[in-house]
Amino acid sequence: MHTKCSSGKTNGHTTIRTHNHTKDLHRGQYGCRKRRSCVDAVAVMLNRARTAWGERKIAGALLMDVKSAFNNVARGHLVRRLESMGIEPDMCRWVESFMTDRNVRIVIDGTVGQDRAVETGIQQGSPVSPILFAVYISGVFEEVERKTGAEGLPFVGDVAWVATGKDVEGVTAKLEACVVAAEEWAQANAVSFDKGKTEAVLFRKGRKEMPARKIWVGNHQVAYNKEATRWLGVYLDCSLTLKEHHRTRMRKARQAEGRLRRLTGQFGLTPEHCRRIQVACVQATALFGSELWWTNGRGVKGQANDTQLMVNRQARSTPVATSQPTPAHSWDTQPGLPWSCDVWPVGCPLVVFTLCLSVPLGSITSINLFGLMTR
């Protein structure tokens, strides 16, 4: 408990102090950074692809995963990286102490094994580990971008290399150069990428056949995915319609709604508490990443209506006192309901989500996004 509390307290200091050295952390690192999220990272990728389309180019992304991320952090490399970033000596010494004199033991069916020293890696589950890992791998992105001209978009251990070009051959050549540069850096810094989890996606307008050209990753090749590719919880199709993402989120929301219905039937909940759970579990699941397809105040045809009808159905299942009741038939047919029904249009939170993506990161300090749904 003492170790957990002390590492949690140190995590706050580490985050604050490394935040003051953001020029040393890669600008595209969206993990362990204040007011940044995985959806922000995906939004940047989509923006790069659409910008390339506007220049009559195409874009491609290579998705790589750091193998055994936390387990392969070398103490010496991490401390030197912190020192090069100008982190205070006391903090560097604390990190070195945090990774020194550690032992592990295995317990199987009550039988306790012998203690074994651990020289490499940071603790899984420690609050300070994610930010230390983000610092540890921050050097690879500058190295790869300098050599290839591509852009890195990391989220902790998930790394995406985004490249643009006039044709498939040009994009593929850049992504292959990213693999070579990343592997060179990884070998020099005791890091390895999981080649089996590497995926590639090509962003092009219209429905076109995927090219036969593949990307060399080490000794094997990676083809561009024909189906939607999942990255950071968002399903990206080649044309960026995000229809597969919307279908997946709605399916998961309906599953959560069914489990919630069984739960409330067994134990019983007041309408007010049931409404809160619906917003926190069901609607939050359905709206995850929805700001990516909501543009110019309108959603893709049908997607906003599907979400609104789900919200209406939930409101009918947990009625609240209203001054002006609404006819029962309208709950399942009208995309939007009157304000008196205590059901706000889905567009309200989506407009706020889109605003958060359109303004510079960090300029919005605190917004209760889903509060708009419950007033």
XYZ file of C-alpha atoms in Angstrom:
375
model
C 0.000 0.000 0.000
C 2.838 2.386 0.868
C 4.537 1.695 -2.469
C 1.284 2.233 -4.364
C 0.573 5.535 -2.623
C 4.113 6.835 -2.990
C 4.259 5.910 -6.672
C 0.876 7.551 -7.192
C 2.085 10.743 -5.560
C 5.267 10.636 -7.620
C 3.214 10.065 -10.753
C 1.613 13.464 -10.250
C 4.987 15.152 -9.906
C 6.378 13.224 -12.877
C 3.421 14.178 -15.060
C 3.682 17.844 -14.109
C 7.426 18.012 -14.625
C 7.460 16.100 -17.888
C 4.542 18.248 -19.055
C 6.856 21.222 -18.640
C 9.239 19.488 -21.059
C 6.684 18.778 -23.793
C 9.141 19.994 -26.399
C 11.162 16.865 -25.583
C 8.151 14.545 -25.745
C 6.853 13.868 -29.227
C 3.998 16.175 -30.201
C 2.023 13.165 -31.427
C 2.162 11.280 -28.109
C -1.460 11.161 -26.975
C -1.015 8.700 -24.124
C -0.342 9.932 -20.578
C -0.760 13.545 -21.659
C -3.177 16.020 -20.144
C -6.365 16.695 -22.100
C -5.469 14.182 -24.803
C -7.240 10.949 -25.583
C -7.143 8.047 -28.011
C -9.957 9.640 -30.028
C -7.773 12.735 -30.473
C -5.020 10.545 -31.934
C -7.456 8.926 -34.381
C -8.819 12.371 -35.320
C -5.311 13.519 -36.246
C -4.850 10.455 -38.455
C -8.157 11.136 -40.220
C -7.203 14.777 -40.679
C -3.902 13.817 -42.310
C -5.676 11.439 -44.694
C -8.343 13.955 -45.695
C -5.734 16.669 -46.133
C -3.873 14.351 -48.496
C -7.083 13.779 -50.441
C -7.447 17.523 -50.834
C -3.972 17.588 -52.385
C -4.923 14.720 -54.741
C -2.772 12.269 -52.826
C -3.447 9.121 -50.839
C -2.457 8.219 -47.301
C -1.450 5.044 -45.556
C -0.812 4.004 -41.973
C 1.296 1.255 -40.475
C 0.121 0.170 -37.022
C 2.818 -1.320 -34.795
C 2.745 -2.586 -31.229
C 5.629 -2.502 -28.766
C 6.255 -6.062 -27.618
C 6.036 -6.598 -23.839
C 6.112 -2.826 -23.479
C 6.658 -2.357 -19.752
C 8.762 -5.504 -19.309
C 11.492 -4.355 -21.688
C 12.248 -0.923 -20.209
C 15.975 -0.755 -19.414
C 16.852 1.268 -16.342
C 20.011 2.830 -17.759
C 18.349 3.947 -21.010
C 15.379 5.424 -19.145
C 17.502 7.418 -16.688
C 19.661 8.788 -19.495
C 16.545 9.787 -21.414
C 15.179 11.642 -18.383
C 18.479 13.436 -17.913
C 18.581 14.460 -21.577
C 15.101 15.959 -21.192
C 16.280 18.128 -18.314
C 14.271 16.363 -15.614
C 15.387 17.304 -12.099
C 18.199 15.118 -10.669
C 16.076 14.160 -7.657
C 13.380 12.768 -9.923
C 15.954 10.853 -11.979
C 17.391 9.316 -8.825
C 13.905 8.346 -7.659
C 13.229 6.568 -10.960
C 16.553 4.733 -10.698
C 15.705 3.691 -7.146
C 12.209 2.664 -8.280
C 13.752 0.175 -10.713
C 16.549 -1.113 -8.415
C 16.638 -4.023 -5.927
C 13.433 -5.725 -7.060
C 12.633 -9.394 -6.651
C 9.834 -11.613 -7.887
C 8.575 -15.001 -6.771
C 6.080 -17.455 -8.209
C 3.374 -19.081 -6.073
C 1.688 -22.211 -7.506
C -0.980 -23.994 -5.449
C 0.456 -22.593 -2.251
C 4.020 -23.534 -3.096
C 6.267 -20.474 -2.966
C 9.221 -20.356 -5.314
C 12.577 -18.721 -4.754
C 13.152 -14.993 -5.095
C 14.703 -13.906 -8.372
C 16.176 -10.522 -9.104
C 14.545 -8.344 -11.790
C 16.877 -5.987 -13.611
C 14.656 -4.822 -16.479
C 11.123 -3.521 -16.755
C 8.722 -1.321 -14.835
C 5.894 -2.543 -12.651
C 2.592 -3.395 -14.271
C -0.247 -1.536 -12.556
C 1.895 1.176 -11.018
C 0.483 4.687 -11.670
C 3.931 5.960 -12.645
C 4.686 3.252 -15.218
C 2.726 4.600 -18.245
C 4.345 8.050 -18.195
C 7.798 6.509 -17.705
C 7.228 4.281 -20.710
C 6.045 7.234 -22.815
C 9.275 9.030 -21.923
C 11.316 5.913 -22.657
C 10.169 5.503 -26.271
C 9.864 9.221 -27.061
C 13.175 9.186 -28.926
C 12.085 6.830 -31.694
C 9.615 9.235 -33.287
C 12.038 12.059 -33.952
C 14.499 9.547 -35.390
C 11.992 7.923 -37.734
C 10.408 11.171 -38.876
C 13.797 12.689 -39.645
C 14.773 9.739 -41.827
C 11.489 9.040 -43.594
C 9.311 12.160 -43.667
C 6.381 10.197 -42.208
C 4.536 11.175 -39.033
C 4.308 9.170 -35.819
C 1.120 8.973 -33.749
C 1.805 6.975 -30.578
C -0.567 6.150 -27.748
C 1.645 4.593 -25.076
C 2.627 1.240 -26.664
C 0.494 1.541 -29.807
C 2.382 3.318 -32.585
C 1.035 4.441 -35.957
C 3.201 5.721 -38.802
C 1.249 7.884 -41.257
C 2.627 8.554 -44.738
C 1.216 10.329 -47.779
C 2.139 10.113 -51.452
C 0.906 10.374 -55.016
C 0.536 6.623 -55.441
C 0.547 3.350 -53.538
C 4.190 2.677 -54.333
C 5.313 5.971 -52.793
C 3.271 5.462 -49.620
C 4.464 1.872 -49.238
C 8.114 2.881 -49.675
C 7.776 5.454 -46.879
C 6.134 2.962 -44.533
C 8.842 0.379 -45.214
C 11.448 3.025 -44.403
C 9.602 3.639 -41.113
C 9.939 -0.044 -40.248
C 13.688 -0.028 -40.918
C 14.311 3.165 -38.921
C 12.133 2.018 -36.013
C 13.868 -1.361 -35.840
C 17.287 0.289 -35.818
C 16.301 2.521 -32.919
C 14.652 -0.389 -31.097
C 17.788 -2.540 -31.248
C 19.899 0.303 -29.852
C 17.467 0.951 -26.976
C 16.470 -2.563 -25.860
C 12.991 -2.309 -27.403
C 11.255 -4.711 -29.766
C 8.107 -4.481 -31.874
C 5.622 -7.328 -32.176
C 5.731 -8.021 -35.908
C 2.805 -10.427 -35.680
C 0.480 -7.607 -34.606
C 1.583 -5.169 -37.290
C -1.234 -4.024 -39.600
C -1.476 -1.656 -42.562
C -4.362 0.427 -43.861
C -4.623 2.502 -47.029
C -6.933 5.537 -47.139
C -8.395 6.279 -50.577
C -11.611 7.849 -51.813
C -14.208 5.574 -53.314
C -14.427 1.818 -53.419
C -11.296 0.498 -55.028
C -9.561 -2.841 -54.911
C -6.724 -3.133 -52.450
C -3.346 -3.123 -54.196
C -1.271 -6.282 -54.393
C 1.723 -4.360 -53.074
C 2.683 -5.397 -49.538
C 4.888 -3.862 -46.867
C 8.040 -5.645 -45.806
C 8.213 -5.900 -41.997
C 11.351 -7.785 -41.124
C 11.301 -11.107 -42.966
C 7.584 -11.195 -43.745
C 5.101 -9.020 -45.596
C 2.014 -7.191 -44.368
C -0.870 -6.576 -46.769
C -3.200 -3.609 -46.599
C -6.379 -4.590 -44.760
C -9.471 -4.968 -46.933
C -11.845 -4.756 -43.977
C -12.109 -2.034 -41.358
C -9.039 -1.854 -39.136
C -9.381 -1.423 -35.381
C -6.980 1.089 -33.836
C -7.416 2.509 -30.325
C -10.997 1.259 -30.249
C -12.023 2.928 -33.529
C -12.739 0.928 -36.689
C -11.199 2.679 -39.700
C -12.342 1.776 -43.199
C -10.436 2.785 -46.315
C -12.928 5.515 -47.286
C -13.209 6.861 -43.697
C -16.993 6.591 -43.609
C -16.729 4.975 -40.134
C -19.901 2.990 -40.820
C -18.365 -0.182 -39.417
C -17.338 1.715 -36.277
C -20.898 2.995 -35.803
C -22.392 -0.484 -36.283
C -19.947 -1.977 -33.799
C -20.601 0.683 -31.147
C -24.379 0.340 -31.536
C -24.135 -3.451 -31.230
C -22.113 -3.154 -28.041
C -24.522 -0.530 -26.702
C -27.482 -2.858 -27.287
C -25.621 -5.646 -25.512
C -24.952 -3.349 -22.555
C -28.609 -2.298 -22.605
C -29.719 -5.929 -22.419
C -27.435 -6.668 -19.474
C -28.664 -3.539 -17.711
C -32.288 -4.583 -18.260
C -31.636 -7.975 -16.666
C -29.793 -6.337 -13.777
C -32.569 -3.893 -13.008
C -35.149 -6.670 -13.278
C -33.354 -8.771 -10.665
C -32.437 -6.113 -8.110
C -34.679 -3.177 -8.948
C -33.506 0.406 -9.391
C -35.270 3.732 -9.165
C -35.870 5.444 -12.532
C -33.375 8.154 -11.624
C -30.554 5.710 -10.897
C -31.410 3.578 -13.907
C -31.241 6.676 -16.097
C -27.791 7.523 -14.788
C -26.532 4.014 -15.469
C -27.943 4.143 -18.989
C -26.082 7.362 -19.707
C -22.816 6.131 -18.164
C -22.810 2.622 -19.655
C -25.062 2.403 -22.703
C -24.994 5.872 -24.222
C -21.299 6.341 -23.512
C -20.633 3.080 -25.357
C -22.716 4.139 -28.348
C -21.185 7.619 -28.570
C -17.532 6.586 -28.285
C -15.730 8.071 -31.267
C -18.964 9.532 -32.687
C -17.395 12.975 -33.063
C -15.215 11.486 -35.793
C -18.182 10.999 -38.133
C -20.206 13.995 -36.934
C -19.255 16.905 -39.212
C -20.682 20.370 -39.806
C -23.508 19.833 -37.347
C -24.773 16.747 -39.192
C -24.020 13.077 -38.877
C -23.646 10.566 -41.643
C -27.091 9.668 -42.968
C -28.864 7.301 -40.577
C -26.168 7.104 -37.908
C -27.389 10.029 -35.811
C -31.000 8.820 -36.073
C -30.056 5.314 -34.920
C -28.398 6.726 -31.826
C -31.278 9.095 -31.113
C -33.865 6.308 -31.332
C -31.852 4.280 -28.831
C -31.851 7.231 -26.426
C -35.625 7.645 -26.897
C -36.228 3.961 -26.188
C -34.235 4.165 -22.977
C -36.113 7.273 -21.894
C -39.410 5.443 -22.360
C -38.191 2.509 -20.273
C -37.305 4.855 -17.390
C -40.001 7.559 -17.452
C -39.577 10.727 -15.423
C -42.107 13.296 -14.393
C -42.643 15.834 -17.173
C -44.941 18.830 -17.396
C -46.042 17.991 -20.972
C -46.288 14.260 -21.707
C -45.416 13.052 -25.182
C -47.560 10.547 -27.148
C -46.279 7.019 -26.670
C -45.983 6.297 -30.404
C -43.439 9.100 -30.876
C -40.808 7.566 -28.621
C -39.701 5.014 -31.200
C -40.376 6.999 -34.358
C -39.210 10.548 -33.793
C -35.431 11.097 -34.075
C -35.681 14.008 -31.621
C -38.110 14.605 -28.764
C -39.307 17.850 -27.136
C -37.136 19.337 -24.400
C -39.912 18.735 -21.867
C -39.291 14.985 -22.149
C -35.914 15.403 -20.447
C -34.267 13.870 -23.537
C -31.832 16.105 -25.346
C -30.967 15.494 -29.004
C -27.857 13.426 -29.567
C -26.445 16.351 -31.529
C -25.899 18.341 -28.328
C -23.018 16.275 -26.925
C -21.706 15.574 -30.429
C -21.373 19.289 -31.098
C -19.337 19.596 -27.900
C -17.209 16.587 -28.891
C -16.523 18.144 -32.279
C -15.655 21.448 -30.616
C -13.086 19.669 -28.460
C -11.447 18.296 -31.615
C -11.543 21.569 -33.540
C -9.886 23.786 -30.918
C -6.221 23.504 -29.879
C -5.709 20.701 -27.375
C -5.607 21.959 -23.830
C -7.675 25.107 -24.332
C -10.803 23.457 -22.894
C -10.163 22.687 -19.247
C -13.339 20.995 -18.081
C -16.631 20.109 -19.774
C -19.282 17.729 -18.482
C -19.929 16.194 -21.885
C -22.593 13.673 -20.956
C -24.220 16.138 -18.559
C -25.993 17.541 -21.614
C -27.813 14.252 -21.974
C -29.218 14.340 -18.436
C -29.461 18.125 -17.987
